[in-house]
Short mmCIF file of C-alpha atoms in Angstrom, two decimals:
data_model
loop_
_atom_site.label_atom_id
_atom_site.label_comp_id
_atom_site.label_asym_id
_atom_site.label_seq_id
_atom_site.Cartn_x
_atom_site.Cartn_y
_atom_site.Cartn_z
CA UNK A 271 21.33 -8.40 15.90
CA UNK A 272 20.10 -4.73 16.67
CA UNK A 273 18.58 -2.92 14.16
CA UNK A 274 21.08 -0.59 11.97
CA UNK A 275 20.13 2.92 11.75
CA UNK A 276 20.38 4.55 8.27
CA UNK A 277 22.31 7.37 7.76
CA UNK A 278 21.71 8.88 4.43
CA UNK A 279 24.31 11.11 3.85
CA UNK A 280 25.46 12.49 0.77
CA UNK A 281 28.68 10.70 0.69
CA UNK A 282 27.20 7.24 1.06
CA UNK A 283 25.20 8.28 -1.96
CA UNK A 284 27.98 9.27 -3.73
CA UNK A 285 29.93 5.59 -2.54
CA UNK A 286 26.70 3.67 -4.05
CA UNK A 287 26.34 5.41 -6.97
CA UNK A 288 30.11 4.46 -7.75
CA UNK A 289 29.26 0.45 -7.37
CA UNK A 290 29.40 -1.08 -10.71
CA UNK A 291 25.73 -1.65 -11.91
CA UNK A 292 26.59 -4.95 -12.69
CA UNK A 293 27.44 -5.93 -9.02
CA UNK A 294 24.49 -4.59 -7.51
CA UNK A 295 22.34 -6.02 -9.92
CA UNK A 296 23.73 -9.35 -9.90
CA UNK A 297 21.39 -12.28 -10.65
CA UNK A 298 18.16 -10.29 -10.87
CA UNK A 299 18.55 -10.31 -6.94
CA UNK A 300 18.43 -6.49 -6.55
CA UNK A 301 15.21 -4.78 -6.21
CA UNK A 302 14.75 -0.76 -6.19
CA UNK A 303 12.63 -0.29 -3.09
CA UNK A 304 10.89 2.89 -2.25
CA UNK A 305 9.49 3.64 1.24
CA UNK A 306 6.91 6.49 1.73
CA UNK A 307 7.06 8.52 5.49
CA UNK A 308 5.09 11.30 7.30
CA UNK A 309 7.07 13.98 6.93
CA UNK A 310 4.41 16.60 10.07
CA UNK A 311 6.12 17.77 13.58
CA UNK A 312 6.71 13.53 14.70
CA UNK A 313 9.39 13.72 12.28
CA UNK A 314 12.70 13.44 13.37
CA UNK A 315 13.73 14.75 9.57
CA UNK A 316 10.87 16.67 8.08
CA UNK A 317 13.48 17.68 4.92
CA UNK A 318 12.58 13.96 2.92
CA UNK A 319 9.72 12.46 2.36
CA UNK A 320 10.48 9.33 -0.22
CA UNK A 321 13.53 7.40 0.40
CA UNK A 322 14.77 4.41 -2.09
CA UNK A 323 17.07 1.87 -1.40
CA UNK A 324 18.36 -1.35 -2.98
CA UNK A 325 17.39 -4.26 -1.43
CA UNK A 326 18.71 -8.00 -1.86
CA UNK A 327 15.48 -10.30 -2.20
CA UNK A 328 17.95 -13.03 -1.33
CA UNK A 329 19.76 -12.16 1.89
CA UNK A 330 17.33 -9.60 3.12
CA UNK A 331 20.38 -6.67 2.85
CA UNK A 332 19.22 -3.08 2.61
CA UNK A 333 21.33 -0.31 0.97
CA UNK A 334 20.16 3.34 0.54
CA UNK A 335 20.38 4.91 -2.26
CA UNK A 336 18.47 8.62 -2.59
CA UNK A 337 15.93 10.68 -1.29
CA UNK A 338 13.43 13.11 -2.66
CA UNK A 339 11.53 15.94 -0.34
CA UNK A 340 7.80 15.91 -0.16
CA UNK A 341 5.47 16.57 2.52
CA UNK A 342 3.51 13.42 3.37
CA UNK A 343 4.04 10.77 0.96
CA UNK A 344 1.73 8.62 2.89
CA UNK A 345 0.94 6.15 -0.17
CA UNK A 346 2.76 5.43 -2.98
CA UNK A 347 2.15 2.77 -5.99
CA UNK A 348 4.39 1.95 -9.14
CA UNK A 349 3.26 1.68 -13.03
CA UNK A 350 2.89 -1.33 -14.91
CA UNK A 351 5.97 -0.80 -16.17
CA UNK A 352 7.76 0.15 -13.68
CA UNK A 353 8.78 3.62 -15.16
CA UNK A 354 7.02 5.62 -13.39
CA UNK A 355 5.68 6.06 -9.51
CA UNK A 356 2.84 7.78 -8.33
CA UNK A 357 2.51 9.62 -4.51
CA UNK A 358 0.33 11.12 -2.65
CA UNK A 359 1.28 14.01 -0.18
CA UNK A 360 -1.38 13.90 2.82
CA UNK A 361 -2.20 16.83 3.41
CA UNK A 362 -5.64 18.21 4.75
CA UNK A 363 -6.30 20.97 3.00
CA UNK A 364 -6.28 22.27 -0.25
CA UNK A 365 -2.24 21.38 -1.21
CA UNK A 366 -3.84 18.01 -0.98
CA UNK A 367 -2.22 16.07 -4.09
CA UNK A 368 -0.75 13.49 -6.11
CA UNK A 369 3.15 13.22 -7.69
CA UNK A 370 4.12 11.66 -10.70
CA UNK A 371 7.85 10.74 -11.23
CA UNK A 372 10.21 8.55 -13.35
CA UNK A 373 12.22 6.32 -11.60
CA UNK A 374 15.87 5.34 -12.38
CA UNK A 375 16.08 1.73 -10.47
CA UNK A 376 19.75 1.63 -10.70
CA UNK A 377 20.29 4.87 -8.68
CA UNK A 378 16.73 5.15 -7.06
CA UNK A 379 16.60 8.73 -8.39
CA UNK A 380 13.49 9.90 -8.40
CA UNK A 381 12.67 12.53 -11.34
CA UNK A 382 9.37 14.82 -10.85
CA UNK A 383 6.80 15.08 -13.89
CA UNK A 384 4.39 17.22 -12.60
CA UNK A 385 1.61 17.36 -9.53
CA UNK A 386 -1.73 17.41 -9.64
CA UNK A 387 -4.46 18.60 -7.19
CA UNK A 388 -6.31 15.73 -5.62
CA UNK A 389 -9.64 18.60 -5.01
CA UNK A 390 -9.96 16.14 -1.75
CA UNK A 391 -7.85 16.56 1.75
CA UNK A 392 -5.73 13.77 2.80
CA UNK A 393 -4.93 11.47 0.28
CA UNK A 394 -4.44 7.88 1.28
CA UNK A 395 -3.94 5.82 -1.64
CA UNK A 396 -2.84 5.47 -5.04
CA UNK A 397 -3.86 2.74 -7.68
CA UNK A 398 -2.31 3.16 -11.31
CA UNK A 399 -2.52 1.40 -14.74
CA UNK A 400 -1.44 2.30 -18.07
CA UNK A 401 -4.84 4.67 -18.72
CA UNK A 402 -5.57 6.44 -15.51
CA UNK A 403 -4.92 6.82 -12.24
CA UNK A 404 -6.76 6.73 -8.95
CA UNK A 405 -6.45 8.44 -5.74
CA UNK A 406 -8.57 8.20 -2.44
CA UNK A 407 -9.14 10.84 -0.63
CA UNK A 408 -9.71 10.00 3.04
CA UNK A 409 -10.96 12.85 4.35
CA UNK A 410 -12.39 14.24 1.09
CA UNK A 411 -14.53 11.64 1.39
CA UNK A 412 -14.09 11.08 -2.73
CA UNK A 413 -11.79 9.39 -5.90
CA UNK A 414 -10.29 11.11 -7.72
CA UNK A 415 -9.67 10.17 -11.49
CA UNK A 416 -6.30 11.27 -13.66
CA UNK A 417 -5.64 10.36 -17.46
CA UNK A 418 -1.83 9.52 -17.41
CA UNK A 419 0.11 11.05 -20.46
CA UNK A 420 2.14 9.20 -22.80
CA UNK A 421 5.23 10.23 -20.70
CA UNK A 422 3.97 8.92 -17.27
CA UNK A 423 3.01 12.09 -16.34
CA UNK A 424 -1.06 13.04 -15.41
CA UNK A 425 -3.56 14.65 -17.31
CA UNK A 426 -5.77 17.34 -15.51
CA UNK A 427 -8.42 15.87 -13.19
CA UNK A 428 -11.29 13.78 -14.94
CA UNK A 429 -13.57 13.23 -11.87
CA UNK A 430 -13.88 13.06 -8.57
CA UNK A 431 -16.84 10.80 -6.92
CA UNK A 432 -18.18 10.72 -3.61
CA UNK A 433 -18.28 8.01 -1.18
CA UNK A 434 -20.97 8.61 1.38
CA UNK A 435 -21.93 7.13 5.00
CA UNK A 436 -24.43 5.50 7.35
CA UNK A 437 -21.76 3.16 9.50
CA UNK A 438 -22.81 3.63 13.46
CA UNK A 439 -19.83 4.79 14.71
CA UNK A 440 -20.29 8.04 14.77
CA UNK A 441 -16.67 9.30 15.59
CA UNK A 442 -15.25 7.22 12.94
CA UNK A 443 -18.22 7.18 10.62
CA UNK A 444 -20.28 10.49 10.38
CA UNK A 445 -18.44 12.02 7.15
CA UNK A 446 -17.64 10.19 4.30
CA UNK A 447 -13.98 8.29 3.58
CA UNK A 448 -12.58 6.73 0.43
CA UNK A 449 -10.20 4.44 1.43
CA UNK A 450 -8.54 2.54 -1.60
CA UNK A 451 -9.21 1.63 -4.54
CA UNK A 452 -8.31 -1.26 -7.34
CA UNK A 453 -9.27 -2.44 -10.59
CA UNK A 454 -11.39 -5.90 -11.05
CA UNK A 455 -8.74 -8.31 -12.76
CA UNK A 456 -10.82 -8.37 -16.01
CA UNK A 457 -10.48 -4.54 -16.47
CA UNK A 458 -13.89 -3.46 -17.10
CA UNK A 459 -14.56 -2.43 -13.17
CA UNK A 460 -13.40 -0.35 -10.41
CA UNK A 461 -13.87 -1.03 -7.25
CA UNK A 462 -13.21 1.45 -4.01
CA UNK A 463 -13.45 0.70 0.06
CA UNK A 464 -16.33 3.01 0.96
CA UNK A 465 -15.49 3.66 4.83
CA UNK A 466 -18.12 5.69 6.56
CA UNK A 467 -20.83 3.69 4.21
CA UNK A 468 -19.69 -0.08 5.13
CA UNK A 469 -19.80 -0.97 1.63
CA UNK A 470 -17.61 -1.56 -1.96
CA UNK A 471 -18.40 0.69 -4.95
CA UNK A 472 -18.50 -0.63 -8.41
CA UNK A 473 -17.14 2.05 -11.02
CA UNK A 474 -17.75 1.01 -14.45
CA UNK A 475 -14.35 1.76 -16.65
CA UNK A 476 -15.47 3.81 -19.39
CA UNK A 477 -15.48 2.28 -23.15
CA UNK A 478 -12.47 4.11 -24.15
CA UNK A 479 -10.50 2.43 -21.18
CA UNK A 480 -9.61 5.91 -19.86
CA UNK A 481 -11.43 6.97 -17.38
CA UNK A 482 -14.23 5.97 -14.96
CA UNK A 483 -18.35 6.46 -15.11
CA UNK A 484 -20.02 6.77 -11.80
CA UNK A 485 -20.88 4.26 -9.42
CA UNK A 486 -23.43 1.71 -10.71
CA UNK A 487 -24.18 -0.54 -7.76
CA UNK A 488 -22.56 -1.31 -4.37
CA UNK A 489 -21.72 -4.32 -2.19
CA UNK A 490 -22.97 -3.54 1.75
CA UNK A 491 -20.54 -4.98 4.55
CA UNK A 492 -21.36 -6.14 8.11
CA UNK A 493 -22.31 -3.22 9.77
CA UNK A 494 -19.40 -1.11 11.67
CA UNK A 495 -16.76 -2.58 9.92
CA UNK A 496 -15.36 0.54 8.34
CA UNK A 497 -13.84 -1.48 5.09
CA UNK A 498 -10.27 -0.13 4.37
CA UNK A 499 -7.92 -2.45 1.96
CA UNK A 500 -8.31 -5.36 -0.39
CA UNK A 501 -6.49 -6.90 -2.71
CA UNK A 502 -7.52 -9.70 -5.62
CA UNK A 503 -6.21 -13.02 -5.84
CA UNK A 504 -3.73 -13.96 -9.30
CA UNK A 505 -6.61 -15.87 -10.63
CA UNK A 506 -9.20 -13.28 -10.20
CA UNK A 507 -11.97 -15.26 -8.70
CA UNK A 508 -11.26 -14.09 -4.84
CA UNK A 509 -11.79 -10.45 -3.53
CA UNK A 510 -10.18 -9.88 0.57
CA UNK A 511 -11.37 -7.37 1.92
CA UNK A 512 -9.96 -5.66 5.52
CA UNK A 513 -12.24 -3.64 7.98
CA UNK A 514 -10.36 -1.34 9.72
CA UNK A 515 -12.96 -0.74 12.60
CA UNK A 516 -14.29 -4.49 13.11
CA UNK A 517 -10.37 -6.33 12.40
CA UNK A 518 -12.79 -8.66 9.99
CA UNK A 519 -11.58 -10.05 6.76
CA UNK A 520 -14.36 -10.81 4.36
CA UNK A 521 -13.95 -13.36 1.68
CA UNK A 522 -15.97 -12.72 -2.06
CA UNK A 523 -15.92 -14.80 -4.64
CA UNK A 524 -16.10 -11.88 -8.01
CA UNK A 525 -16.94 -12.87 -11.36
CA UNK A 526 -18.45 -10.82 -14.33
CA UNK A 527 -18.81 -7.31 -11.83
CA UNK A 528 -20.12 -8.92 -9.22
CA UNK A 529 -19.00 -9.99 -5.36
CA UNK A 530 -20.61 -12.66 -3.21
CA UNK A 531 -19.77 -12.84 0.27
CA UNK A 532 -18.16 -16.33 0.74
CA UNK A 533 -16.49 -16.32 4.43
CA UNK A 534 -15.82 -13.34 7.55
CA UNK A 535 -12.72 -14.21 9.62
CA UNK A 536 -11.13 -12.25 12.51
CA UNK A 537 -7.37 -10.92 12.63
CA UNK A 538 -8.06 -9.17 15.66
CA UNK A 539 -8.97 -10.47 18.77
CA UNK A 540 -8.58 -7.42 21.36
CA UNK A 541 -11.03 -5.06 18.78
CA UNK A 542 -8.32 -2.22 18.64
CA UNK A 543 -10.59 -1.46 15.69
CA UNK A 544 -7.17 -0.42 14.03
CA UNK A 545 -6.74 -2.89 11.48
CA UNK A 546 -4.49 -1.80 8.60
CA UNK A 547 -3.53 -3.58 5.64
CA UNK A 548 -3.38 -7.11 3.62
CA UNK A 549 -1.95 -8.80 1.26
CA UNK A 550 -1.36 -12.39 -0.66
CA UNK A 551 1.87 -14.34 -0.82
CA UNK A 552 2.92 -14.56 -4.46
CA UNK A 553 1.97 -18.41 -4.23
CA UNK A 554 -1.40 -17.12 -2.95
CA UNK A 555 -1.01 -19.97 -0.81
CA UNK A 556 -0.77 -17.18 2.44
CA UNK A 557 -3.07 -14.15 3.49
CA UNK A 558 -1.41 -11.51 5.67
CA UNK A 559 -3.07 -8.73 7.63
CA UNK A 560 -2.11 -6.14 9.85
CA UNK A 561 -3.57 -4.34 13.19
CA UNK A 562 -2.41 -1.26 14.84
CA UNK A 563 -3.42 0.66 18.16
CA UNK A 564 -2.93 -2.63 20.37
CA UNK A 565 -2.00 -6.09 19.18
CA UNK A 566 0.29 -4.51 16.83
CA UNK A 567 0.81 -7.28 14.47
CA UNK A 568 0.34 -9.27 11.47
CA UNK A 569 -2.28 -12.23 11.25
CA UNK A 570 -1.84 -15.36 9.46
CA UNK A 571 -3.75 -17.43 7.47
CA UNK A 572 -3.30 -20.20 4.93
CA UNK A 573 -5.80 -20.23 1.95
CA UNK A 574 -7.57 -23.31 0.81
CA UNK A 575 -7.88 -24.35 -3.00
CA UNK A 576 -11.46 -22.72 -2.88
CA UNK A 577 -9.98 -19.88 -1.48
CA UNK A 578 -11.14 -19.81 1.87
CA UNK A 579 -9.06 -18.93 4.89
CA UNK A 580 -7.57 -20.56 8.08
CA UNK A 581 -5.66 -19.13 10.77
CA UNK A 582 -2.16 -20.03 10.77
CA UNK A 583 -0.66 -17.68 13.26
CA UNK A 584 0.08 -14.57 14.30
CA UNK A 585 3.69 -12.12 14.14
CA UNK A 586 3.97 -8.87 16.25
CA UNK A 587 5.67 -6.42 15.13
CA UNK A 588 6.73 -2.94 16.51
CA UNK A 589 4.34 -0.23 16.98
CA UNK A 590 1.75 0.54 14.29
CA UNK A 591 2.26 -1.83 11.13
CA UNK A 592 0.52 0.82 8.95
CA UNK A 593 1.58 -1.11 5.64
CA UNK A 594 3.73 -4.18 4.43
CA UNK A 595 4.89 -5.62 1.09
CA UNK A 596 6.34 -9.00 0.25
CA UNK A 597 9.08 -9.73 -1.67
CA UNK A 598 8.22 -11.53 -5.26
CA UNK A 599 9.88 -14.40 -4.37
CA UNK A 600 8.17 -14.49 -1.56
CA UNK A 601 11.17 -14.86 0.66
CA UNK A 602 10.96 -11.67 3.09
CA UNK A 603 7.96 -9.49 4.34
CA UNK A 604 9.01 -6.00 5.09
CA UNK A 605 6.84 -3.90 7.97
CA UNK A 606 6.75 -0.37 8.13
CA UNK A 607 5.68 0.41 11.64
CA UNK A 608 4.95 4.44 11.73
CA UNK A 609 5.27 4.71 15.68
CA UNK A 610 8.43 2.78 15.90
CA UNK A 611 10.15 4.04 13.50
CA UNK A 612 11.75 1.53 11.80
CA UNK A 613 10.74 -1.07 8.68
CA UNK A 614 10.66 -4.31 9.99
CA UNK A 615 12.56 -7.35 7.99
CA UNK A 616 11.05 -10.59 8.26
CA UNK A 617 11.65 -14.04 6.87
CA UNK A 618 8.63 -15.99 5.59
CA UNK A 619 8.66 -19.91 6.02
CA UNK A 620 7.04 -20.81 2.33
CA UNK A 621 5.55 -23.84 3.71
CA UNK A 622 3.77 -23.10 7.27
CA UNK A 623 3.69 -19.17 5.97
CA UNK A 624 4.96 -17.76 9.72
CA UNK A 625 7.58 -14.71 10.50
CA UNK A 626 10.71 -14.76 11.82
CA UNK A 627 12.49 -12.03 12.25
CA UNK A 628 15.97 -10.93 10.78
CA UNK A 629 17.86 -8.93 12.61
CA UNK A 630 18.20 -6.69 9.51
CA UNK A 631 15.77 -3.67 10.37
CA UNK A 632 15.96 -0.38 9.00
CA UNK A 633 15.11 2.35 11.40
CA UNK A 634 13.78 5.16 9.48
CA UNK A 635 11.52 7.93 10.80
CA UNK A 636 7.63 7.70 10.56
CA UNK A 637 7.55 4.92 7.44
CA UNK A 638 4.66 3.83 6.30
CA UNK A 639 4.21 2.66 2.86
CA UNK A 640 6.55 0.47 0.81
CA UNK A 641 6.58 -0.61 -2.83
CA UNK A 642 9.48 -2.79 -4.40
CA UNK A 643 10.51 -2.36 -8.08
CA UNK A 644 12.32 -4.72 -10.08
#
């Protein structure tokens, strides 16, 4: 099956919007998904920025539903609730910043609170809880900290901390870049990819819960490895961590504040030095990672009881897998490849954890982040 273009026209709006609620949310089936582009001069469509659509976490279908204009929603994350999302728009100058919205799932309507200065350029990523949230400023080299109101909305700019460098590439290395950041699963830490430094910082969260303290200690990472995204196991004990520049995966164990390096593994064997993002099954039984620039792809691997990693395989995909999300059942794995243009539908075998792919992609212009809601 070839991939079905989206047209998102007012009228097909207007035809969704009409479906009884109770058929499109039939069975708990229907998720609200939201898919952040690059909305610069590659556009095709440089009018929207955030599109939502519903999609069927049982079949794989894909419906749109609404848009909302914004320049460079490159990242986006949702609340604990799921009331509220949070965007950044990538820009690289000083309209650098982050949106905060309510969200209503059944019509993907998207309802700005206010925006905030990020007082760093290009924004790459957004973490949020119920106190505060973060946002990484790539080229700002920095982090950015936001108290979020009782309404969802954000608070005027607590902090922003530096990252800093001394990685030996010096194209990729010589200024300093924040790349993500995520709270330890015990609350009381912060921790944030420092690029250009090969290393993790450890943010204490201050006692009021609110708000961060500066960086107490760091965790150094093989040299040149330019550490981008990571992501905690459900149990808490397991920190993976992605280098963007080196395609290495490096395994911590974390307990009480602190990581110890357990394992290194490689997801890319043709060092395109483009490596992207990662994430966990929701069994945790599966570890997925992507690389860009050649190879494009996702790697494979199935993780022991001690949490260790194997290879188990490896999908392409089209061009540039900037970002992926799984479903919560676990059932699909959705690619949004920037350079092809399209978000990528795959089927996940829950026992062997490989990719097959559906038939049902979206082509959308220049996606590259995607969040599901349910």
């Amino acid at each position: 099956m070839k991939p079905v273009r989206i047209f998102l026209t007012i009228a097909a709006f207007a035809a969704i919007a009409c479906t009884p609620a109770k058929d499109r949310l039939k069975g708990g089936e229907e998720l609200t998904m939201l898919v952040g582009t690059y909305t610069d001069s590659l556009s095709r469509d440089c009018r929207r920025g955030i599109y939502t659509f519903r999609f069927n976490q049982q079949n794989g279908k894909v419906t749109p539903l609404d848009t909302f204009a914004m320049e460079n929603p490159s990242f986006l994350t949702v609340s604990c609730n799921g009331k509220n999302i949070y965007a950044v728009s990538e820009m690289p100058d000083s309209t650098a910043s982050v949106y905060a919205f309510s969200l209503d799932k059944k019509s993907g309507r998207l309802h700005l609170l206010n925006t905030r200065a990020t007082s760093g350029e290009n924004p790459c990523h957004v973490y949020a809880n119920d106190s505060f949230v973060l946002v990484s400023n790539y080229t700002g080299g920095s982090l950015s900290v936001f108290p979020v109101n009782k309404d969802g909305s954000l608070g005027p700019i607590q902090a922003c901390h530096k990252g800093g460098t001394g990685g030996p590439d010096t194209v990729r290395q010589p200024v300093p870049h924040i790349h993500c950041s995520h709270s330890a699963p015990d609350g009381k830490f912060v921790f944030a990819s420092d690029f250009s430094a090969d290393r993790v910082l450890r943010f204490p969260v201050t006692p009021d819960g609110k708000g961060l303290q500066p960086a107490d200690t760091s965790f150094a990472i093989e040299a040149d490895s330019g550490p981008r995204h990571f992501t905690f196991n459900s149990e808490g004990e397991r920190l993976y961590l992605l280098g963007e520049l080196s395609g290495k995966i490096s395994v911590f164990s974390y307990k009480e504040g602190r990581l110890s390096l357990l394992q290194t593994v490689s997801t890319d064997s043709v060092a395109a030095r483009g490596s992207a993002d990662i994430h966990l099954s929701p069994d945790g039984k599966f570890l997925y990672a992507s690389n860009r620039i050649r190879n494009d792809g996702i790697a494979i691997f199935a993780v022991a009881d001690n949490g260790l990693l194997a290879p188990a395989g490896y999908r392409h995909t089209a061009i540039h897998p900037r970002n992926f999300c799984i479903t919560p059942n676990g059932k699909y794995l959705l690619a949004a490849c920037r350079y092809g243009n399209v978000i990528q539908v795959f089927e996940r075998d829950a026992a062997s954890g490989l990719l097959k792919e559906t038939g049902q992609s979206v082509k959308l212009d220049r996606p590259v982040c995607i969040r599901f809601v349910r």
